Amino acid sequence: MAMPQRRRRGLTACLLILSIAALALTAAGPAAARAPSDEFVKYYVVAAARTGGTETLYQIAERLLGSTSRFTEIMDRNQGRRQPDGGALSDPARLTPGWALVLPWDAYGDGVRVGLLPTTMPAATQSPAPRATTGPSAPATASAPPTPAGSGPPATASGSACQATGATASGPDWVGSRIAVTEAWTRTKGEGTTVAVVDSGVDASLTRLGEHVVDGADIVTGAAGGNDDCLGSGTAMASLILAKQVDGGGMYGVAPDATVMPIRLIGSGGDPAPTDQAVAIDVAVTTGARVIALGAYVDPEAPDVARAIANATDHDVVVVVGAPVGAAATAAGEARPGVLRVAAVGPDGRRAADYRAGAVDVAAPGVEVQYLGPTGTGTRRGTGTQYAVAVVAGQAALVRSAHPKLSAAQVADRIRSTAEQPSGLINVAASVARDLPAPSVAGAPPGDSSGGSGGTLLVVLMVVVAVAAVALVLVRVRGMVRGRAAARDRADGDADAHPIEAPAPVPEVHHGRG
């Protein structure tokens, strides 16, 4: 009876461990899927259906994710999370207008927002949610800059006056052919990769940018949308990443099938505060960017900005910055895995500025390059380190698309190691297609900390299974030891109860005469 009882104890212990594991996994799943309330997310506010009634999760998934079957991804991110009216999502066919639903990062379409989740129901629940703000004092909308005297510059789709930097461009563009862009397109055009452009916003109405510009965010106003551009700098950068070629000629972007997320840091002028620059980078990370291109309005050596860049690379994001100019002010501009410091060069290989010695990782076209200006201003030509940053960001998008398992540090290492020597000029085709030895940056790519919980759950499950296995082995070994000891005890007891007697002496037999 002893052995069955021990087996029952062992099974009870294992069942207890597995029950604890199930509870841990149940608790971890929804918690990992729910978006923190203090982080920027991509979300959609439920509205009345176009055909009457209320939208369903199936309709939202089909419209914003391209397939009704993907409703489960929205369900997983929102199920059980309390809405501002106290309700919670439990049925994909029963939604309440005004509920804010966290979306996967590839969601795109009318009504998709990026920002803090609303904490109150909108006043009109059948209209889009109010724009999220980065602080309680942020204004609700951007004010239009003053219109210049005379015939002002063209206006963007939203009606705000904009500027076009650089001279009108004509003739062939030297960028694509010099760095072997089209040769890389046999492998990828950047599909599936989001590049955040932290600058002056992007004019998303340009047809040559296609439908590859998502709403982004506006740090200036706190609005969830950065797809207007009054200065033209961000639009120029986006075009060097995305622009479609027209009639087989003219300028074109490095990664035309990538996605650009504009993070507007500056409106009509002025210098943004370092804290705002850091917030812009943090927003780009939390909204799912795999590559971040920092424009001319960002100072990578400011302590707050350096911290935000370090946070981005820690979250497996490639950060592309302009190489520093002049003497070193701080240690913030030093080399860091996952960061690419870029110098701008012209067709003759000459650099656009006196970049700091030892502080340039690669060089890219940034002198007399062609790019797109805001609506109505056409193709422009100009010089600036931010244009070289955009080109390298497009290259990083291609590498991430072609080699999705590489970490941010490995992507940056690949771009550096395939650059021409000694100039350091990037070679896009080589970075995408060439077979390289083991990267100098060791380690597997880290997990996606901004969205999935699969890695965490897998680790929890593996640990629990290992603990259960060890417990079972210990129980069985303990039972075997006790069983053998009991057997020995029984054997000893039997020996004491029935001692072995000495054999009786054999009687002597005498053979002889009587």
Short mmCIF file of C-alpha atoms in Angstrom, two decimals:
data_model
loop_
_atom_site.label_atom_id
_atom_site.label_comp_id
_atom_site.label_asym_id
_atom_site.label_seq_id
_atom_site.Cartn_x
_atom_site.Cartn_y
_atom_site.Cartn_z
CA MET A 1 0.00 0.00 0.00
CA ALA A 2 2.99 2.32 0.51
CA MET A 3 3.98 2.61 -3.18
CA PRO A 4 0.51 3.57 -4.53
CA GLN A 5 0.23 6.23 -1.80
CA ARG A 6 3.59 7.74 -2.81
CA ARG A 7 2.57 7.72 -6.44
CA ARG A 8 -0.61 9.55 -5.54
CA ARG A 9 1.44 12.17 -3.69
CA GLY A 10 3.73 12.57 -6.73
CA LEU A 11 0.82 12.98 -9.11
CA THR A 12 -0.82 15.46 -6.75
CA ALA A 13 2.39 17.54 -6.66
CA CYS A 14 2.67 17.54 -10.46
CA LEU A 15 -0.97 18.52 -10.88
CA LEU A 16 -0.47 21.35 -8.42
CA ILE A 17 2.54 22.65 -10.36
CA LEU A 18 0.73 22.42 -13.69
CA SER A 19 -2.29 24.22 -12.20
CA ILE A 20 -0.03 27.04 -11.05
CA ALA A 21 1.46 27.14 -14.57
CA ALA A 22 -1.99 27.40 -16.13
CA LEU A 23 -2.89 30.26 -13.81
CA ALA A 24 0.38 32.03 -14.65
CA LEU A 25 -0.19 31.68 -18.38
CA THR A 26 -3.79 32.82 -18.07
CA ALA A 27 -2.72 35.88 -16.13
CA ALA A 28 0.20 36.67 -18.45
CA GLY A 29 -1.76 36.38 -21.70
CA PRO A 30 -4.32 39.19 -21.34
CA ALA A 31 -1.87 41.38 -19.43
CA ALA A 32 0.64 41.15 -22.24
CA ALA A 33 -2.01 41.89 -24.84
CA ARG A 34 -3.41 44.95 -23.11
CA ALA A 35 -1.74 48.19 -23.98
CA PRO A 36 -0.32 50.27 -21.12
CA SER A 37 -2.37 53.40 -20.60
CA ASP A 38 0.71 55.63 -20.45
CA GLU A 39 2.23 54.68 -23.81
CA PHE A 40 1.48 55.69 -27.37
CA VAL A 41 -0.35 52.98 -29.29
CA LYS A 42 -2.10 52.59 -32.62
CA TYR A 43 -5.85 52.52 -32.01
CA TYR A 44 -9.28 52.95 -33.59
CA VAL A 45 -12.45 54.40 -32.10
CA VAL A 46 -15.57 52.38 -32.87
CA ALA A 47 -18.11 54.32 -34.91
CA ALA A 48 -21.56 53.67 -36.31
CA ALA A 49 -21.46 51.30 -39.28
CA ARG A 50 -21.76 52.85 -42.71
CA THR A 51 -24.80 50.66 -43.39
CA GLY A 52 -26.48 51.38 -40.07
CA GLY A 53 -26.09 49.86 -36.64
CA THR A 54 -22.65 49.54 -35.06
CA GLU A 55 -19.42 48.30 -36.55
CA THR A 56 -18.28 44.77 -35.79
CA LEU A 57 -14.76 43.55 -35.19
CA TYR A 58 -14.95 41.62 -38.47
CA GLN A 59 -15.70 44.78 -40.44
CA ILE A 60 -12.90 46.69 -38.71
CA ALA A 61 -10.38 43.91 -39.37
CA GLU A 62 -11.34 43.68 -43.04
CA ARG A 63 -11.10 47.45 -43.54
CA LEU A 64 -7.94 48.16 -41.51
CA LEU A 65 -6.03 44.86 -41.69
CA GLY A 66 -7.22 43.50 -45.05
CA SER A 67 -8.85 40.31 -43.76
CA THR A 68 -11.80 39.46 -41.53
CA SER A 69 -9.81 36.52 -40.14
CA ARG A 70 -7.48 38.94 -38.40
CA PHE A 71 -10.23 40.05 -36.01
CA THR A 72 -8.63 37.70 -33.45
CA GLU A 73 -5.54 39.93 -33.32
CA ILE A 74 -7.70 42.89 -32.28
CA MET A 75 -9.64 40.68 -29.90
CA ASP A 76 -6.47 39.48 -28.16
CA ARG A 77 -5.27 43.06 -27.62
CA ASN A 78 -8.54 44.32 -26.14
CA GLN A 79 -10.49 41.48 -24.56
CA GLY A 80 -11.22 42.24 -20.93
CA ARG A 81 -9.65 45.72 -21.01
CA ARG A 82 -12.01 48.23 -19.40
CA GLN A 83 -13.33 50.91 -21.74
CA PRO A 84 -14.01 54.52 -20.65
CA ASP A 85 -17.73 53.76 -20.22
CA GLY A 86 -16.96 50.80 -17.94
CA GLY A 87 -17.68 48.15 -20.56
CA ALA A 88 -15.27 45.58 -21.98
CA LEU A 89 -14.91 43.70 -25.25
CA SER A 90 -16.16 40.11 -25.06
CA ASP A 91 -18.05 39.56 -28.32
CA PRO A 92 -16.57 40.55 -31.75
CA ALA A 93 -20.07 41.27 -33.04
CA ARG A 94 -21.09 43.55 -30.17
CA LEU A 95 -19.18 46.82 -29.96
CA THR A 96 -20.14 50.13 -28.45
CA PRO A 97 -19.56 53.35 -30.44
CA GLY A 98 -16.81 55.31 -28.76
CA TRP A 99 -14.79 52.32 -27.57
CA ALA A 100 -11.05 52.63 -28.33
CA LEU A 101 -9.54 49.42 -29.74
CA VAL A 102 -5.78 48.85 -29.74
CA LEU A 103 -4.66 47.72 -33.21
CA PRO A 104 -1.72 45.77 -34.63
CA TRP A 105 1.02 48.04 -35.93
CA ASP A 106 0.36 47.26 -39.60
CA ALA A 107 -3.23 48.54 -39.39
CA TYR A 108 -3.86 51.33 -41.88
CA GLY A 109 -6.88 53.29 -43.06
CA ASP A 110 -9.47 55.89 -42.21
CA GLY A 111 -9.79 56.44 -38.46
CA VAL A 112 -6.52 54.81 -37.42
CA ARG A 113 -4.88 56.93 -34.72
CA VAL A 114 -1.55 56.94 -32.91
CA GLY A 115 -1.35 58.34 -29.40
CA LEU A 116 -2.47 57.80 -25.83
CA LEU A 117 -5.66 55.79 -25.46
CA PRO A 118 -8.64 58.04 -24.65
CA THR A 119 -9.74 57.90 -21.03
CA THR A 120 -13.21 59.31 -21.67
CA MET A 121 -15.88 58.57 -24.23
CA PRO A 122 -15.98 61.09 -27.10
CA ALA A 123 -18.77 63.64 -26.99
CA ALA A 124 -20.19 62.35 -30.28
CA THR A 125 -19.68 58.62 -30.20
CA GLN A 126 -20.34 58.21 -33.91
CA SER A 127 -17.46 60.49 -34.87
CA PRO A 128 -13.73 59.83 -34.64
CA ALA A 129 -12.16 60.05 -31.20
CA PRO A 130 -10.51 63.28 -30.08
CA ARG A 131 -6.83 63.45 -30.77
CA ALA A 132 -4.57 62.24 -27.99
CA THR A 133 -2.26 64.70 -26.33
CA THR A 134 1.22 64.38 -24.91
CA GLY A 135 0.38 66.62 -22.00
CA PRO A 136 -2.54 68.38 -20.36
CA SER A 137 -1.59 71.77 -21.76
CA ALA A 138 -1.13 70.70 -25.39
CA PRO A 139 -3.39 72.59 -27.81
CA ALA A 140 -5.99 70.61 -29.68
CA THR A 141 -5.05 71.64 -33.22
CA ALA A 142 -2.12 73.14 -35.03
CA SER A 143 -2.34 76.78 -35.97
CA ALA A 144 -1.45 77.67 -39.54
CA PRO A 145 1.71 79.73 -40.02
CA PRO A 146 1.33 83.26 -41.37
CA THR A 147 0.91 83.48 -45.12
CA PRO A 148 3.81 85.24 -46.86
CA ALA A 149 3.10 88.46 -48.69
CA GLY A 150 2.28 88.24 -52.37
CA SER A 151 1.70 84.89 -54.02
CA GLY A 152 2.37 82.51 -51.17
CA PRO A 153 3.61 78.96 -51.50
CA PRO A 154 1.21 76.16 -52.31
CA ALA A 155 -0.93 74.64 -49.59
CA THR A 156 -1.04 71.08 -48.35
CA ALA A 157 -4.18 68.96 -48.37
CA SER A 158 -5.13 70.37 -44.98
CA GLY A 159 -4.91 73.93 -46.25
CA SER A 160 -1.90 75.12 -44.25
CA ALA A 161 0.75 77.06 -46.16
CA CYS A 162 4.01 75.19 -46.72
CA GLN A 163 7.47 75.89 -48.00
CA ALA A 164 9.72 74.22 -50.54
CA THR A 165 13.39 74.10 -49.65
CA GLY A 166 16.05 73.82 -52.33
CA ALA A 167 16.12 74.76 -55.99
CA THR A 168 13.87 73.29 -58.66
CA ALA A 169 15.48 70.09 -59.94
CA SER A 170 15.92 68.97 -63.53
CA GLY A 171 18.02 66.35 -65.26
CA PRO A 172 19.07 62.88 -64.09
CA ASP A 173 19.53 61.98 -60.46
CA TRP A 174 22.85 60.45 -59.43
CA VAL A 175 21.83 58.87 -56.14
CA GLY A 176 20.23 55.54 -57.08
CA SER A 177 22.81 54.43 -59.62
CA ARG A 178 25.78 55.38 -57.41
CA ILE A 179 24.76 53.23 -54.45
CA ALA A 180 23.20 50.27 -56.38
CA VAL A 181 19.62 50.70 -55.26
CA THR A 182 17.70 48.98 -58.07
CA GLU A 183 19.98 45.93 -57.90
CA ALA A 184 18.76 45.39 -54.34
CA TRP A 185 15.14 45.40 -55.47
CA THR A 186 15.45 41.90 -56.92
CA ARG A 187 15.44 40.78 -53.28
CA THR A 188 13.16 43.31 -51.57
CA LYS A 189 11.73 46.81 -51.81
CA GLY A 190 11.31 47.22 -48.07
CA GLU A 191 7.89 45.69 -47.62
CA GLY A 192 6.85 45.09 -44.04
CA THR A 193 9.24 47.62 -42.50
CA THR A 194 8.18 50.91 -40.88
CA VAL A 195 10.57 53.86 -40.86
CA ALA A 196 9.81 56.75 -38.50
CA VAL A 197 10.93 60.14 -39.84
CA VAL A 198 11.43 62.54 -36.94
CA ASP A 199 11.36 65.97 -38.56
CA SER A 200 8.75 68.44 -39.83
CA GLY A 201 6.04 65.95 -40.79
CA VAL A 202 5.31 64.49 -44.23
CA ASP A 203 2.87 65.65 -46.89
CA ALA A 204 0.98 62.39 -47.30
CA SER A 205 -1.07 63.74 -50.22
CA LEU A 206 1.82 63.28 -52.68
CA THR A 207 0.85 60.59 -55.18
CA ARG A 208 4.45 59.42 -55.58
CA LEU A 209 4.52 58.42 -51.94
CA GLY A 210 1.59 56.14 -52.67
CA GLU A 211 -0.31 54.88 -49.66
CA HIS A 212 2.80 54.19 -47.65
CA VAL A 213 2.59 57.14 -45.23
CA VAL A 214 0.67 56.39 -42.01
CA ASP A 215 -0.71 59.02 -39.66
CA GLY A 216 2.19 59.11 -37.19
CA ALA A 217 2.11 61.73 -34.44
CA ASP A 218 2.52 65.46 -33.95
CA ILE A 219 4.71 66.33 -30.96
CA VAL A 220 4.14 70.07 -31.58
CA THR A 221 0.39 69.94 -30.96
CA GLY A 222 0.01 66.57 -29.30
CA ALA A 223 -2.21 65.42 -32.17
CA ALA A 224 -2.23 61.86 -33.47
CA GLY A 225 -1.13 62.69 -37.00
CA GLY A 226 1.99 64.08 -38.62
CA ASN A 227 1.09 63.90 -42.30
CA ASP A 228 1.18 67.62 -43.05
CA ASP A 229 4.42 69.49 -43.64
CA CYS A 230 4.90 73.26 -43.58
CA LEU A 231 8.69 73.23 -43.93
CA GLY A 232 9.23 70.50 -46.52
CA SER A 233 12.21 68.91 -44.77
CA GLY A 234 10.36 65.81 -43.55
CA THR A 235 8.66 65.37 -46.93
CA ALA A 236 12.05 65.47 -48.62
CA MET A 237 13.37 62.76 -46.29
CA ALA A 238 10.29 60.60 -46.83
CA SER A 239 10.64 60.88 -50.61
CA LEU A 240 14.25 59.69 -50.46
CA ILE A 241 12.94 56.62 -48.65
CA LEU A 242 9.68 55.96 -50.53
CA ALA A 243 9.19 57.91 -53.75
CA LYS A 244 7.99 55.93 -56.75
CA GLN A 245 9.84 56.34 -60.02
CA VAL A 246 7.90 58.15 -62.75
CA ASP A 247 8.09 56.90 -66.35
CA GLY A 248 11.32 55.07 -65.60
CA GLY A 249 13.26 58.25 -64.89
CA GLY A 250 13.89 60.94 -62.30
CA MET A 251 14.51 60.52 -58.60
CA TYR A 252 13.17 57.60 -56.62
CA GLY A 253 13.30 56.35 -53.06
CA VAL A 254 15.54 53.59 -51.75
CA ALA A 255 12.72 51.44 -50.26
CA PRO A 256 9.49 52.25 -52.16
CA ASP A 257 7.44 49.48 -50.51
CA ALA A 258 8.39 50.38 -46.94
CA THR A 259 6.09 52.43 -44.70
CA VAL A 260 6.95 55.89 -43.38
CA MET A 261 5.59 57.07 -40.05
CA PRO A 262 6.01 60.87 -39.73
CA ILE A 263 6.74 62.15 -36.23
CA ARG A 264 6.38 65.92 -36.50
CA LEU A 265 8.80 67.67 -34.18
CA ILE A 266 8.56 71.20 -35.55
CA GLY A 267 5.79 73.20 -37.16
CA SER A 268 6.58 76.54 -38.81
CA GLY A 269 10.01 77.20 -37.32
CA GLY A 270 12.08 77.50 -34.16
CA ASP A 271 14.21 75.01 -32.30
CA PRO A 272 12.42 72.13 -30.55
CA ALA A 273 13.37 71.49 -26.94
CA PRO A 274 15.58 68.45 -26.26
CA THR A 275 12.81 66.96 -24.15
CA ASP A 276 10.45 67.14 -27.14
CA GLN A 277 13.11 65.56 -29.33
CA ALA A 278 13.41 62.70 -26.85
CA VAL A 279 9.61 62.29 -26.68
CA ALA A 280 9.49 62.08 -30.49
CA ILE A 281 11.97 59.21 -30.47
CA ASP A 282 10.11 57.43 -27.66
CA VAL A 283 6.86 57.78 -29.60
CA ALA A 284 8.49 56.27 -32.69
CA VAL A 285 9.60 53.27 -30.62
CA THR A 286 6.24 52.68 -28.93
CA THR A 287 4.35 52.96 -32.23
CA GLY A 288 6.24 50.11 -33.84
CA ALA A 289 8.99 51.67 -35.98
CA ARG A 290 11.82 49.28 -36.91
CA VAL A 291 14.03 52.11 -38.20
CA ILE A 292 14.17 55.74 -37.02
CA ALA A 293 15.60 58.54 -39.19
CA LEU A 294 16.46 61.66 -37.19
CA GLY A 295 16.30 64.90 -39.17
CA ALA A 296 18.21 68.15 -38.82
CA TYR A 297 16.07 69.37 -35.91
CA VAL A 298 17.32 66.62 -33.58
CA ASP A 299 20.53 66.92 -31.55
CA PRO A 300 21.75 63.35 -30.86
CA GLU A 301 24.29 64.64 -28.32
CA ALA A 302 21.75 66.26 -26.01
CA PRO A 303 21.53 64.07 -22.88
CA ASP A 304 17.76 63.54 -23.12
CA VAL A 305 18.04 62.63 -26.78
CA ALA A 306 20.99 60.30 -26.16
CA ARG A 307 18.91 58.50 -23.56
CA ALA A 308 16.01 58.12 -25.99
CA ILE A 309 18.34 56.77 -28.69
CA ALA A 310 19.76 54.23 -26.24
CA ASN A 311 16.21 53.20 -25.32
CA ALA A 312 15.38 52.74 -29.02
CA THR A 313 18.34 50.46 -29.69
CA ASP A 314 17.56 48.52 -26.52
CA HIS A 315 14.16 47.85 -28.12
CA ASP A 316 15.79 46.52 -31.31
CA VAL A 317 15.28 49.65 -33.42
CA VAL A 318 17.91 50.88 -35.87
CA VAL A 319 18.55 54.61 -35.35
CA VAL A 320 20.10 56.65 -38.17
CA VAL A 321 21.55 60.06 -37.23
CA GLY A 322 23.65 62.72 -38.83
CA ALA A 323 27.35 62.46 -37.99
CA PRO A 324 28.45 65.17 -35.52
CA VAL A 325 30.33 68.24 -36.70
CA GLY A 326 33.04 70.02 -34.70
CA ALA A 327 34.67 69.14 -31.41
CA ALA A 328 33.08 66.62 -29.06
CA ALA A 329 30.89 68.25 -26.44
CA THR A 330 29.80 65.08 -24.66
CA ALA A 331 30.25 61.34 -24.94
CA ALA A 332 26.70 60.95 -26.30
CA GLY A 333 27.85 60.93 -29.91
CA GLU A 334 30.08 57.90 -29.45
CA ALA A 335 29.52 54.70 -31.41
CA ARG A 336 26.69 52.48 -30.18
CA PRO A 337 25.40 49.15 -31.54
CA GLY A 338 22.29 49.75 -33.62
CA VAL A 339 23.13 53.40 -34.37
CA LEU A 340 24.46 54.60 -37.74
CA ARG A 341 26.16 58.02 -37.87
CA VAL A 342 26.00 59.28 -41.43
CA ALA A 343 28.04 61.82 -43.39
CA ALA A 344 26.65 63.43 -46.55
CA VAL A 345 28.76 63.24 -49.70
CA GLY A 346 28.44 64.45 -53.29
CA PRO A 347 28.98 62.72 -56.65
CA ASP A 348 32.70 63.45 -56.37
CA GLY A 349 32.94 61.84 -52.95
CA ARG A 350 33.53 65.10 -51.09
CA ARG A 351 31.80 65.50 -47.76
CA ALA A 352 29.23 68.19 -47.15
CA ALA A 353 30.67 69.26 -43.79
CA ASP A 354 33.68 68.95 -41.53
CA TYR A 355 32.45 65.90 -39.69
CA ARG A 356 34.17 64.93 -36.47
CA ALA A 357 37.10 62.56 -36.93
CA GLY A 358 36.27 59.02 -35.84
CA ALA A 359 32.54 59.80 -35.53
CA VAL A 360 31.35 58.69 -38.99
CA ASP A 361 30.07 55.14 -39.55
CA VAL A 362 29.06 55.42 -43.23
CA ALA A 363 28.65 58.03 -45.96
CA ALA A 364 25.64 58.46 -48.25
CA PRO A 365 24.43 60.85 -50.97
CA GLY A 366 23.43 64.18 -49.44
CA VAL A 367 24.92 66.81 -51.79
CA GLU A 368 22.88 68.08 -54.73
CA VAL A 369 20.36 65.28 -54.35
CA GLN A 370 16.84 65.35 -55.75
CA TYR A 371 13.77 64.98 -53.55
CA LEU A 372 10.07 65.84 -53.53
CA GLY A 373 8.76 69.10 -52.11
CA PRO A 374 5.30 69.53 -50.56
CA THR A 375 2.23 69.55 -52.80
CA GLY A 376 2.61 71.71 -55.88
CA THR A 377 6.33 72.42 -55.47
CA GLY A 378 7.58 69.49 -57.55
CA THR A 379 11.02 67.92 -57.48
CA ARG A 380 13.69 69.94 -55.72
CA ARG A 381 17.44 69.71 -55.34
CA GLY A 382 19.52 70.49 -52.26
CA THR A 383 22.27 69.57 -49.84
CA GLY A 384 22.03 68.45 -46.23
CA THR A 385 23.08 65.69 -43.87
CA GLN A 386 19.41 64.87 -43.21
CA TYR A 387 19.07 63.70 -46.81
CA ALA A 388 21.95 61.25 -46.35
CA VAL A 389 20.26 60.06 -43.15
CA ALA A 390 17.06 59.34 -45.11
CA VAL A 391 18.97 57.35 -47.74
CA VAL A 392 20.62 55.15 -45.10
CA ALA A 393 17.28 54.73 -43.31
CA GLY A 394 15.83 53.42 -46.57
CA GLN A 395 18.78 51.03 -46.84
CA ALA A 396 18.17 49.82 -43.28
CA ALA A 397 14.52 49.18 -44.21
CA LEU A 398 15.65 46.99 -47.12
CA VAL A 399 18.02 45.00 -44.90
CA ARG A 400 15.39 44.50 -42.21
CA SER A 401 12.90 43.36 -44.84
CA ALA A 402 15.34 40.94 -46.48
CA HIS A 403 16.82 39.66 -43.20
CA PRO A 404 14.06 39.93 -40.58
CA LYS A 405 15.91 37.81 -38.01
CA LEU A 406 18.84 40.23 -37.73
CA SER A 407 18.93 42.44 -34.65
CA ALA A 408 19.26 46.21 -34.94
CA ALA A 409 22.95 45.95 -34.07
CA GLN A 410 23.48 43.31 -36.75
CA VAL A 411 21.68 45.41 -39.37
CA ALA A 412 23.91 48.40 -38.61
CA ASP A 413 26.98 46.15 -38.67
CA ARG A 414 25.99 44.75 -42.08
CA ILE A 415 25.55 48.25 -43.55
CA ARG A 416 28.95 49.32 -42.22
CA SER A 417 30.78 46.19 -43.34
CA THR A 418 29.46 46.33 -46.94
CA ALA A 419 30.31 50.01 -47.48
CA GLU A 420 33.01 50.91 -49.97
CA GLN A 421 36.46 51.43 -48.54
CA PRO A 422 38.11 53.73 -47.72
CA SER A 423 35.33 56.22 -48.52
CA GLY A 424 32.66 54.51 -46.42
CA LEU A 425 30.03 55.09 -49.13
CA ILE A 426 27.14 52.69 -48.68
CA ASN A 427 26.44 49.86 -51.15
CA VAL A 428 22.75 49.05 -50.91
CA ALA A 429 22.77 45.93 -53.08
CA ALA A 430 25.69 44.40 -51.21
CA SER A 431 24.11 45.01 -47.81
CA VAL A 432 20.91 43.27 -48.90
CA ALA A 433 22.20 40.36 -50.97
CA ARG A 434 25.78 39.57 -50.02
CA ASP A 435 26.49 36.55 -47.84
CA LEU A 436 28.52 37.77 -44.91
CA PRO A 437 30.50 35.95 -42.22
CA ALA A 438 29.08 35.83 -38.72
CA PRO A 439 28.32 39.41 -37.69
CA SER A 440 30.72 41.08 -35.29
CA VAL A 441 27.81 41.94 -33.03
CA ALA A 442 27.12 38.73 -31.17
CA GLY A 443 23.81 37.53 -29.87
CA ALA A 444 20.43 36.71 -31.22
CA PRO A 445 17.97 39.50 -31.89
CA PRO A 446 15.97 40.48 -28.82
CA GLY A 447 12.25 39.89 -28.66
CA ASP A 448 9.68 42.46 -29.67
CA SER A 449 9.04 44.36 -26.47
CA SER A 450 6.39 46.63 -27.95
CA GLY A 451 3.82 44.11 -29.03
CA GLY A 452 4.07 40.30 -28.75
CA SER A 453 3.97 38.25 -25.58
CA GLY A 454 4.75 34.90 -27.20
CA GLY A 455 8.41 34.91 -26.15
CA THR A 456 7.55 35.61 -22.51
CA LEU A 457 4.84 32.96 -22.41
CA LEU A 458 7.16 30.42 -24.00
CA VAL A 459 9.80 31.07 -21.35
CA VAL A 460 7.20 30.75 -18.58
CA LEU A 461 5.93 27.50 -20.04
CA MET A 462 9.44 26.06 -20.42
CA VAL A 463 10.33 26.94 -16.83
CA VAL A 464 7.11 25.43 -15.49
CA VAL A 465 7.55 22.22 -17.49
CA ALA A 466 11.15 21.95 -16.29
CA VAL A 467 10.10 22.42 -12.67
CA ALA A 468 7.33 19.83 -13.08
CA ALA A 469 9.77 17.33 -14.61
CA VAL A 470 12.30 17.84 -11.82
CA ALA A 471 9.58 17.48 -9.17
CA LEU A 472 8.32 14.26 -10.75
CA VAL A 473 11.83 12.80 -10.89
CA LEU A 474 12.47 13.73 -7.25
CA VAL A 475 9.18 12.16 -6.15
CA ARG A 476 9.92 8.95 -8.01
CA VAL A 477 13.49 8.74 -6.77
CA ARG A 478 12.33 9.37 -3.21
CA GLY A 479 9.69 6.65 -3.59
CA MET A 480 12.24 4.19 -4.95
CA VAL A 481 14.66 4.89 -2.09
CA ARG A 482 11.91 4.52 0.50
CA GLY A 483 10.68 1.34 -1.16
CA ARG A 484 14.09 -0.25 -1.11
CA ALA A 485 14.59 0.76 2.52
CA ALA A 486 11.24 -0.73 3.44
CA ALA A 487 12.14 -3.95 1.64
CA ARG A 488 15.38 -4.17 3.57
CA ASP A 489 13.52 -3.50 6.82
CA ARG A 490 11.07 -6.30 6.07
CA ALA A 491 13.89 -8.65 5.23
CA ASP A 492 15.66 -7.83 8.48
CA GLY A 493 12.43 -8.32 10.45
CA ASP A 494 11.81 -11.74 8.91
CA ALA A 495 15.35 -12.75 9.78
CA ASP A 496 14.83 -11.79 13.44
CA ALA A 497 11.50 -13.61 13.69
CA HIS A 498 12.75 -16.84 12.10
CA PRO A 499 16.39 -17.32 13.05
CA ILE A 500 18.28 -19.97 11.16
CA GLU A 501 19.02 -22.86 13.49
CA ALA A 502 22.27 -24.75 13.33
CA PRO A 503 21.83 -28.20 11.74
CA ALA A 504 21.54 -31.11 14.15
CA PRO A 505 24.74 -33.07 14.53
CA VAL A 506 24.95 -36.20 12.45
CA PRO A 507 25.06 -39.27 14.73
CA GLU A 508 28.23 -41.27 14.57
CA VAL A 509 28.02 -44.69 13.03
CA HIS A 510 30.49 -47.27 14.32
CA HIS A 511 31.34 -50.16 12.13
CA GLY A 512 33.09 -53.00 13.95
CA ARG A 513 32.78 -56.26 15.64
CA GLY A 514 30.20 -56.57 18.30
#
